[in-house]
Amino acid sequence: QVQFVESGGGLVQPGGSLRLSCVASGTIFSIYAMAWYRQAPGKQRELVARIFSDSGTNYADSVKGRFTISRDNAKNTVYLQMNSLKPEDTAVYYCNESPPSDWGQGTQVTVSS
């Protein structure tokens, strides 16, 4: 199965921005939906954003207007542009198919002053 490696996380101040990248081990062209998930300490993993093969997108209400998911099939890469970050966005962010398969290590995003 296709595996995913996330990167781009880090420490950012509230109101700041980050762009996460997800590189797949194989083509993502045939994957119907790719998604970003996140899991904060003590909370369930949640779906953040999803992008379909036709480039249509879907976002959790908590990130609408702030996050943008995109995909570059030629690079087998999915991105998550995160703007106007809030402390509540602090979590480990994971990239996966939707519905998800095996999970990778994720990338830590910490929003704090």
PDB file of C-alpha atoms in Angstrom:
ATOM      1  CA  GLN A   1       0.000   0.000   0.000  1.00  0.00           C
ATOM      2  CA  VAL A   2       0.973   3.614  -0.426  1.00  0.00           C
ATOM      3  CA  GLN A   3       2.785   5.145   2.536  1.00  0.00           C
ATOM      4  CA  PHE A   4       2.879   8.802   3.454  1.00  0.00           C
ATOM      5  CA  VAL A   5       5.551  10.979   5.032  1.00  0.00           C
ATOM      6  CA  GLU A   6       4.489  14.262   6.593  1.00  0.00           C
ATOM      7  CA  SER A   7       6.709  17.279   7.125  1.00  0.00           C
ATOM      8  CA  GLY A   8       6.563  21.013   7.697  1.00  0.00           C
ATOM      9  CA  GLY A   9       5.330  21.156  11.259  1.00  0.00           C
ATOM     10  CA  GLY A  10       6.866  23.309  13.922  1.00  0.00           C
ATOM     11  CA  LEU A  11       6.297  25.993  16.500  1.00  0.00           C
ATOM     12  CA  VAL A  12       4.380  29.042  15.367  1.00  0.00           C
ATOM     13  CA  GLN A  13       2.779  31.987  17.146  1.00  0.00           C
ATOM     14  CA  PRO A  14      -0.979  32.506  17.111  1.00  0.00           C
ATOM     15  CA  GLY A  15      -1.979  34.148  13.860  1.00  0.00           C
ATOM     16  CA  GLY A  16       0.972  32.656  12.043  1.00  0.00           C
ATOM     17  CA  SER A  17       1.101  30.272   9.108  1.00  0.00           C
ATOM     18  CA  LEU A  18       2.589  26.914   8.222  1.00  0.00           C
ATOM     19  CA  ARG A  19       2.507  24.722   5.162  1.00  0.00           C
ATOM     20  CA  LEU A  20       2.539  20.988   5.681  1.00  0.00           C
ATOM     21  CA  SER A  21       3.667  18.567   3.002  1.00  0.00           C
ATOM     22  CA  CYS A  22       2.813  14.923   2.524  1.00  0.00           C
ATOM     23  CA  VAL A  23       4.893  12.848   0.133  1.00  0.00           C
ATOM     24  CA  ALA A  24       3.443   9.534  -0.963  1.00  0.00           C
ATOM     25  CA  SER A  25       5.541   6.484  -1.776  1.00  0.00           C
ATOM     26  CA  GLY A  26       3.486   5.894  -4.892  1.00  0.00           C
ATOM     27  CA  THR A  27       1.106   7.636  -7.197  1.00  0.00           C
ATOM     28  CA  ILE A  28      -1.843   9.411  -5.629  1.00  0.00           C
ATOM     29  CA  PHE A  29      -3.541   9.926  -8.971  1.00  0.00           C
ATOM     30  CA  SER A  30      -5.785   6.899  -8.494  1.00  0.00           C
ATOM     31  CA  ILE A  31      -6.646   7.676  -4.871  1.00  0.00           C
ATOM     32  CA  TYR A  32     -10.168   9.027  -4.762  1.00  0.00           C
ATOM     33  CA  ALA A  33      -9.673  11.179  -1.681  1.00  0.00           C
ATOM     34  CA  MET A  34      -6.613  12.340   0.223  1.00  0.00           C
ATOM     35  CA  ALA A  35      -6.929  13.940   3.603  1.00  0.00           C
ATOM     36  CA  TRP A  36      -5.226  15.611   6.512  1.00  0.00           C
ATOM     37  CA  TYR A  37      -6.102  14.488  10.011  1.00  0.00           C
ATOM     38  CA  ARG A  38      -4.963  15.754  13.381  1.00  0.00           C
ATOM     39  CA  GLN A  39      -4.855  14.473  16.922  1.00  0.00           C
ATOM     40  CA  ALA A  40      -4.379  16.635  19.978  1.00  0.00           C
ATOM     41  CA  PRO A  41      -3.296  15.114  23.315  1.00  0.00           C
ATOM     42  CA  GLY A  42      -6.206  13.375  25.002  1.00  0.00           C
ATOM     43  CA  LYS A  43      -8.482  13.841  22.017  1.00  0.00           C
ATOM     44  CA  GLN A  44      -9.628  11.648  19.169  1.00  0.00           C
ATOM     45  CA  ARG A  45      -8.071  11.903  15.759  1.00  0.00           C
ATOM     46  CA  GLU A  46     -10.220  14.115  13.574  1.00  0.00           C
ATOM     47  CA  LEU A  47     -10.562  14.778   9.883  1.00  0.00           C
ATOM     48  CA  VAL A  48      -9.334  18.264   9.048  1.00  0.00           C
ATOM     49  CA  ALA A  49      -9.496  18.534   5.278  1.00  0.00           C
ATOM     50  CA  ARG A  50     -10.093  16.307   2.303  1.00  0.00           C
ATOM     51  CA  ILE A  51      -9.340  16.667  -1.380  1.00  0.00           C
ATOM     52  CA  PHE A  52     -10.851  14.528  -4.092  1.00  0.00           C
ATOM     53  CA  SER A  53      -9.452  13.374  -7.406  1.00  0.00           C
ATOM     54  CA  ASP A  54     -11.378  16.134  -9.173  1.00  0.00           C
ATOM     55  CA  SER A  55      -9.757  18.656  -6.783  1.00  0.00           C
ATOM     56  CA  GLY A  56     -12.951  19.249  -4.871  1.00  0.00           C
ATOM     57  CA  THR A  57     -12.359  19.912  -1.178  1.00  0.00           C
ATOM     58  CA  ASN A  58     -14.046  19.523   2.169  1.00  0.00           C
ATOM     59  CA  TYR A  59     -13.039  21.080   5.496  1.00  0.00           C
ATOM     60  CA  ALA A  60     -13.885  20.710   9.135  1.00  0.00           C
ATOM     61  CA  ASP A  61     -15.900  23.670  10.374  1.00  0.00           C
ATOM     62  CA  SER A  62     -13.116  24.577  12.784  1.00  0.00           C
ATOM     63  CA  VAL A  63     -10.648  25.283   9.966  1.00  0.00           C
ATOM     64  CA  LYS A  64     -12.862  26.613   7.189  1.00  0.00           C
ATOM     65  CA  GLY A  65     -11.524  29.839   5.780  1.00  0.00           C
ATOM     66  CA  ARG A  66      -8.122  29.305   7.370  1.00  0.00           C
ATOM     67  CA  PHE A  67      -6.761  26.052   5.914  1.00  0.00           C
ATOM     68  CA  THR A  68      -6.362  25.057   2.285  1.00  0.00           C
ATOM     69  CA  ILE A  69      -5.647  21.540   1.068  1.00  0.00           C
ATOM     70  CA  SER A  70      -4.136  20.943  -2.356  1.00  0.00           C
ATOM     71  CA  ARG A  71      -2.496  18.141  -4.284  1.00  0.00           C
ATOM     72  CA  ASP A  72       0.225  17.864  -6.893  1.00  0.00           C
ATOM     73  CA  ASN A  73      -0.171  14.522  -8.605  1.00  0.00           C
ATOM     74  CA  ALA A  74       3.076  14.937 -10.549  1.00  0.00           C
ATOM     75  CA  LYS A  75       4.973  15.146  -7.252  1.00  0.00           C
ATOM     76  CA  ASN A  76       2.775  12.630  -5.425  1.00  0.00           C
ATOM     77  CA  THR A  77       2.377  15.284  -2.778  1.00  0.00           C
ATOM     78  CA  VAL A  78      -0.484  16.746  -0.781  1.00  0.00           C
ATOM     79  CA  TYR A  79      -0.223  20.070   1.005  1.00  0.00           C
ATOM     80  CA  LEU A  80      -2.028  21.798   3.821  1.00  0.00           C
ATOM     81  CA  GLN A  81      -1.646  25.553   3.973  1.00  0.00           C
ATOM     82  CA  MET A  82      -2.575  26.725   7.453  1.00  0.00           C
ATOM     83  CA  ASN A  83      -3.174  30.409   8.089  1.00  0.00           C
ATOM     84  CA  SER A  84      -4.422  32.368  11.087  1.00  0.00           C
ATOM     85  CA  LEU A  85      -3.340  29.557  13.356  1.00  0.00           C
ATOM     86  CA  LYS A  86      -4.855  29.255  16.802  1.00  0.00           C
ATOM     87  CA  PRO A  87      -3.628  27.437  19.917  1.00  0.00           C
ATOM     88  CA  GLU A  88      -6.522  25.020  19.392  1.00  0.00           C
ATOM     89  CA  ASP A  89      -4.828  23.894  16.179  1.00  0.00           C
ATOM     90  CA  THR A  90      -1.988  22.362  18.191  1.00  0.00           C
ATOM     91  CA  ALA A  91      -1.836  18.669  17.322  1.00  0.00           C
ATOM     92  CA  VAL A  92       0.040  16.009  15.441  1.00  0.00           C
ATOM     93  CA  TYR A  93      -1.043  16.241  11.831  1.00  0.00           C
ATOM     94  CA  TYR A  94      -1.301  13.138   9.677  1.00  0.00           C
ATOM     95  CA  CYS A  95      -1.755  12.638   5.981  1.00  0.00           C
ATOM     96  CA  ASN A  96      -3.671   9.640   4.706  1.00  0.00           C
ATOM     97  CA  GLU A  97      -6.274   8.395   2.329  1.00  0.00           C
ATOM     98  CA  SER A  98      -9.911   8.825   3.156  1.00  0.00           C
ATOM     99  CA  PRO A  99     -10.973   6.356   4.425  1.00  0.00           C
ATOM    100  CA  PRO A 100      -7.509   5.994   6.011  1.00  0.00           C
ATOM    101  CA  SER A 101      -5.101   3.119   5.706  1.00  0.00           C
ATOM    102  CA  ASP A 102      -1.968   2.681   7.842  1.00  0.00           C
ATOM    103  CA  TRP A 103      -0.810   5.730   9.762  1.00  0.00           C
ATOM    104  CA  GLY A 104       2.595   7.352   9.504  1.00  0.00           C
ATOM    105  CA  GLN A 105       4.415   9.329  12.180  1.00  0.00           C
ATOM    106  CA  GLY A 106       2.743  12.644  11.486  1.00  0.00           C
ATOM    107  CA  THR A 107       4.221  16.078  12.031  1.00  0.00           C
ATOM    108  CA  GLN A 108       3.835  18.160  15.176  1.00  0.00           C
ATOM    109  CA  VAL A 109       2.219  21.574  14.943  1.00  0.00           C
ATOM    110  CA  THR A 110       2.397  23.729  18.043  1.00  0.00           C
ATOM    111  CA  VAL A 111       0.693  27.109  18.136  1.00  0.00           C
ATOM    112  CA  SER A 112       1.851  29.055  21.149  1.00  0.00           C
ATOM    113  CA  SER A 113       3.247  32.406  22.180  1.00  0.00           C
TER     114      SER A 113
END
